[in-house]
Short mmCIF file of C-alpha atoms in Angstrom, two decimals:
data_model
loop_
_atom_site.label_atom_id
_atom_site.label_comp_id
_atom_site.label_asym_id
_atom_site.label_seq_id
_atom_site.Cartn_x
_atom_site.Cartn_y
_atom_site.Cartn_z
CA ASP A 1 225.50 -88.70 -65.15
CA ASP A 2 222.16 -87.63 -66.68
CA ALA A 3 222.45 -90.59 -69.07
CA PHE A 4 218.68 -91.03 -69.30
CA GLN A 5 218.46 -87.79 -71.27
CA HIS A 6 220.98 -88.91 -73.90
CA ARG A 7 218.66 -91.11 -75.94
CA SER A 8 221.16 -91.35 -78.80
CA VAL A 9 223.59 -93.25 -76.55
CA ALA A 10 222.97 -97.00 -76.69
CA THR A 11 223.15 -98.22 -73.10
CA GLY A 12 223.18 -101.76 -71.80
CA LEU A 13 223.03 -101.26 -68.03
CA ASN A 14 221.00 -98.32 -66.74
CA ILE A 15 221.59 -97.36 -63.10
CA LEU A 16 219.20 -94.86 -61.55
CA LEU A 17 220.25 -92.98 -58.40
CA THR A 18 217.62 -91.44 -56.17
CA GLU A 19 218.38 -89.75 -52.85
CA TYR A 20 216.96 -91.17 -49.64
CA ALA A 21 215.77 -87.74 -48.48
CA HIS A 22 214.55 -86.66 -51.93
CA PRO A 23 213.30 -89.74 -53.84
CA PHE A 24 212.05 -89.27 -57.40
CA THR A 25 208.66 -90.61 -56.31
CA ARG A 26 208.06 -87.38 -54.39
CA ASP A 27 209.64 -85.05 -56.94
CA TYR A 28 208.24 -83.07 -59.88
CA LEU A 29 209.31 -81.97 -63.33
CA LEU A 30 211.41 -78.86 -63.78
CA PRO A 31 210.90 -76.06 -62.87
CA SER A 32 208.61 -77.17 -60.02
CA GLY A 33 211.04 -79.92 -59.03
CA ARG A 34 214.31 -81.49 -60.14
CA LEU A 35 213.07 -84.15 -62.56
CA ARG A 36 214.00 -83.79 -66.22
CA GLU A 37 211.39 -86.26 -67.41
CA TRP A 38 208.30 -88.03 -66.10
CA ARG A 39 208.61 -90.31 -63.07
CA ALA A 40 207.46 -93.23 -65.22
CA ALA A 41 210.84 -93.12 -67.00
CA TYR A 42 212.29 -95.06 -64.07
CA SER A 43 210.99 -98.18 -65.81
CA ARG A 44 214.02 -97.97 -68.13
CA ALA A 45 216.43 -98.56 -65.25
CA ASP A 46 217.99 -101.97 -64.63
CA VAL A 47 219.24 -100.99 -61.19
CA ILE A 48 217.83 -98.44 -58.74
CA ILE A 49 220.06 -97.22 -55.92
CA VAL A 50 218.57 -95.26 -53.04
CA SER A 51 221.61 -93.16 -52.19
CA LYS A 52 222.71 -91.11 -49.17
CA CYS A 53 220.83 -93.29 -46.70
CA PRO A 54 221.49 -92.95 -42.96
CA GLN A 55 224.59 -94.86 -41.90
CA ASP A 56 222.59 -96.74 -39.28
CA PRO A 57 220.83 -99.56 -41.16
CA ALA A 58 218.11 -99.64 -38.49
CA ALA A 59 217.08 -96.13 -39.58
CA VAL A 60 216.47 -97.22 -43.19
CA ASP A 61 212.96 -98.53 -43.83
CA GLN A 62 213.69 -100.62 -46.92
CA GLN A 63 210.21 -102.12 -47.05
CA ALA A 64 208.64 -98.67 -47.20
CA PHE A 65 210.84 -97.78 -50.19
CA LEU A 66 209.98 -101.06 -51.89
CA LYS A 67 206.30 -100.21 -51.64
CA GLU A 68 206.87 -96.61 -52.75
CA ILE A 69 209.14 -97.27 -55.72
CA LYS A 70 207.50 -100.53 -56.81
CA PRO A 71 210.45 -101.96 -58.77
CA PHE A 72 209.61 -103.89 -61.92
CA PRO A 73 210.54 -107.60 -62.09
CA HIS A 74 213.63 -106.80 -64.18
CA GLN A 75 214.92 -104.24 -61.67
CA GLN A 76 217.13 -104.62 -58.60
CA LEU A 77 216.91 -102.18 -55.70
CA PHE A 78 219.93 -101.25 -53.56
CA PHE A 79 220.47 -98.91 -50.60
CA SER A 80 223.76 -97.02 -50.24
CA TYR A 81 225.28 -94.51 -47.83
CA TYR A 82 228.38 -92.36 -47.54
CA HIS A 83 231.14 -93.52 -45.23
CA TYR A 84 233.54 -90.66 -44.48
CA LEU A 85 237.22 -91.39 -43.95
CA THR A 86 240.03 -89.49 -42.22
CA PRO A 87 240.67 -86.03 -43.72
CA TYR A 88 244.10 -85.41 -45.26
CA TYR A 89 246.07 -82.25 -46.04
CA LEU A 90 245.36 -80.95 -49.55
CA PHE A 91 249.01 -80.72 -50.58
CA ASP A 92 250.41 -83.76 -48.78
CA THR A 93 248.21 -86.78 -48.10
CA ARG A 94 250.63 -88.07 -45.45
CA TYR A 95 249.31 -85.45 -43.02
CA GLN A 96 245.93 -86.42 -41.62
CA LEU A 97 243.43 -84.71 -39.35
CA GLN A 98 241.32 -86.26 -36.63
CA LEU A 99 237.99 -84.48 -36.27
CA GLN A 100 237.63 -83.42 -32.64
CA PRO A 101 234.62 -82.17 -30.62
CA ASP A 102 236.35 -78.82 -29.93
CA LEU A 103 237.20 -78.10 -33.58
CA HIS A 104 235.66 -75.30 -35.67
CA VAL A 105 235.39 -76.28 -39.34
CA LEU A 106 235.06 -73.88 -42.26
CA LEU A 107 233.58 -75.94 -45.09
CA ILE A 108 234.05 -74.77 -48.68
CA SER A 109 232.10 -76.70 -51.29
CA ALA A 110 230.58 -76.49 -54.74
CA ILE A 111 228.38 -79.57 -54.83
CA ALA A 112 224.66 -79.96 -55.45
CA ARG A 113 223.54 -80.79 -51.91
CA THR A 114 225.52 -80.42 -48.70
CA GLU A 115 222.92 -81.48 -46.10
CA TYR A 116 224.33 -84.99 -45.71
CA LEU A 117 227.88 -83.69 -45.33
CA THR A 118 227.08 -80.85 -42.92
CA GLN A 119 224.97 -83.15 -40.77
CA TYR A 120 227.89 -85.56 -40.49
CA LEU A 121 230.31 -82.78 -39.56
CA ALA A 122 227.91 -81.30 -37.02
CA GLU A 123 228.03 -84.62 -35.18
CA GLN A 124 231.83 -84.65 -35.15
CA VAL A 125 232.98 -81.10 -34.35
CA ALA A 126 232.00 -78.10 -32.23
CA GLU A 127 230.87 -75.82 -35.04
CA VAL A 128 230.59 -75.76 -38.83
CA SER A 129 230.68 -72.60 -40.93
CA SER A 130 230.03 -72.92 -44.65
CA MET A 131 230.98 -71.28 -47.91
CA GLU A 132 228.67 -72.91 -50.44
CA PHE A 133 228.74 -72.35 -54.19
CA GLU A 134 226.70 -73.70 -57.09
CA ASP A 135 227.48 -77.19 -58.36
CA HIS A 136 230.52 -77.27 -60.71
CA HIS A 137 231.57 -73.76 -59.67
CA THR A 138 235.19 -72.88 -60.45
CA PHE A 139 236.76 -71.03 -57.54
CA THR A 140 238.03 -67.57 -58.45
CA ASN A 141 240.83 -65.56 -56.87
CA TYR A 142 238.14 -63.51 -55.14
CA ASP A 143 236.55 -66.68 -53.70
CA ILE A 144 239.88 -67.81 -52.29
CA ALA A 145 240.58 -64.39 -50.80
CA ARG A 146 237.18 -64.56 -49.10
CA LEU A 147 238.06 -68.02 -47.84
CA ARG A 148 241.20 -66.60 -46.22
CA ASP A 149 239.30 -63.70 -44.67
CA ASN A 150 236.48 -65.90 -43.37
CA PHE A 151 238.94 -68.35 -41.88
CA GLN A 152 240.94 -65.64 -40.14
CA GLN A 153 237.74 -64.22 -38.64
CA LEU A 154 236.72 -67.48 -37.00
CA PRO A 155 236.89 -66.92 -33.22
CA SER A 156 238.20 -70.36 -32.35
CA ASN A 157 241.90 -71.15 -31.96
CA LYS A 158 241.30 -74.73 -33.06
CA LYS A 159 240.05 -74.29 -36.60
CA VAL A 160 240.54 -75.84 -40.00
CA ILE A 161 239.29 -75.57 -43.59
CA LEU A 162 237.61 -78.65 -44.96
CA THR A 163 236.55 -79.48 -48.50
CA THR A 164 235.35 -82.44 -50.58
CA GLU A 165 237.49 -84.53 -52.91
CA LYS A 166 235.53 -83.13 -55.83
CA ASP A 167 236.27 -79.54 -54.79
CA ALA A 168 239.89 -80.27 -53.88
CA MET A 169 240.81 -80.45 -57.56
CA ARG A 170 239.53 -76.91 -58.06
CA LEU A 171 241.35 -75.61 -54.99
CA GLU A 172 244.61 -77.11 -56.29
CA MET A 173 244.62 -74.31 -58.86
CA HIS A 174 245.20 -71.85 -56.01
CA ARG A 175 248.06 -73.75 -54.39
CA GLU A 176 250.45 -70.78 -54.30
CA PHE A 177 247.96 -68.49 -52.53
CA LEU A 178 246.79 -71.13 -50.06
CA GLN A 179 250.34 -72.09 -49.10
CA GLU A 180 251.54 -68.49 -48.96
CA HIS A 181 248.83 -67.67 -46.40
CA LYS A 182 249.35 -70.97 -44.56
CA LEU A 183 245.70 -71.97 -44.83
CA PRO A 184 245.14 -75.46 -43.37
CA VAL A 185 242.98 -76.98 -46.10
CA PHE A 186 242.06 -80.61 -45.54
CA VAL A 187 240.14 -82.95 -47.83
CA LEU A 188 237.39 -85.21 -46.51
CA PRO A 189 237.45 -88.49 -48.48
CA VAL A 190 234.32 -90.55 -48.82
CA GLU A 191 233.40 -93.99 -50.05
CA VAL A 192 230.03 -95.48 -50.96
CA ARG A 193 228.86 -98.50 -49.00
CA PHE A 194 225.70 -100.55 -49.14
CA HIS A 195 223.03 -101.69 -46.67
CA PRO A 196 223.60 -104.52 -45.95
CA ASN A 197 227.30 -104.88 -46.76
CA GLU A 198 226.64 -108.07 -48.73
CA ASP A 199 224.61 -106.03 -51.21
CA GLY A 200 227.79 -104.19 -52.18
CA LYS A 201 229.27 -107.47 -53.36
CA SER A 202 226.04 -108.31 -55.19
CA PHE A 203 226.17 -104.96 -56.97
CA ASP A 204 229.82 -105.51 -57.96
CA ARG A 205 228.99 -108.96 -59.33
CA LEU A 206 226.07 -107.54 -61.30
CA VAL A 207 228.27 -104.91 -62.97
CA GLN A 208 231.09 -107.39 -63.60
CA HIS A 209 228.66 -109.84 -65.18
CA TYR A 210 227.39 -107.12 -67.50
CA LEU A 211 230.92 -106.04 -68.48
CA LEU A 212 231.97 -109.61 -69.22
CA SER A 213 228.89 -110.25 -71.35
CA PHE A 214 229.42 -106.93 -73.14
CA LYS A 215 233.04 -107.83 -73.84
CA SER A 216 232.08 -111.15 -75.39
#
């Protein structure tokens, strides 16, 4: 993460991630944008992954991105997307939850961007309410009390609290409170897949080849 900025670290395989909806080619340096160095620095990457693409491969215009990014001859370009799996209960993974069209979800998260996640949920359930915090936020006792209050105020009888795997670790710290108040907190697991699926195998082989050469 942010490895490009650590010039003192000798790297052998540089992987650059750029979001489908917010590619670096249309971004600007801080504070106007999110870039920490000039766009031209992408030339140092060995692999460029356009992440968080639509799940439908027909909706991904790969040729347009090829023309926009203009990869160098030494670079490989991949396209990835999030594939969400069945949510499981925070304190016992044996209990799973099927997302239903009549369900009201209260989403609690502390990740950089939630658009991709909320869009997915909006397509699966009746309504999504959100409690969003800054990236890397550590949930306080006050935050968890608010979570309880917000959940109890939801009008629906069919309701659940949903969080990400990243945030689940932070919620674990409040196990006693969450269980005492019988809050149904479920975790939404996710895995990264590639368009097309064969590219996932190509990416794995590329990384394995580098690791083997590094080891020798």
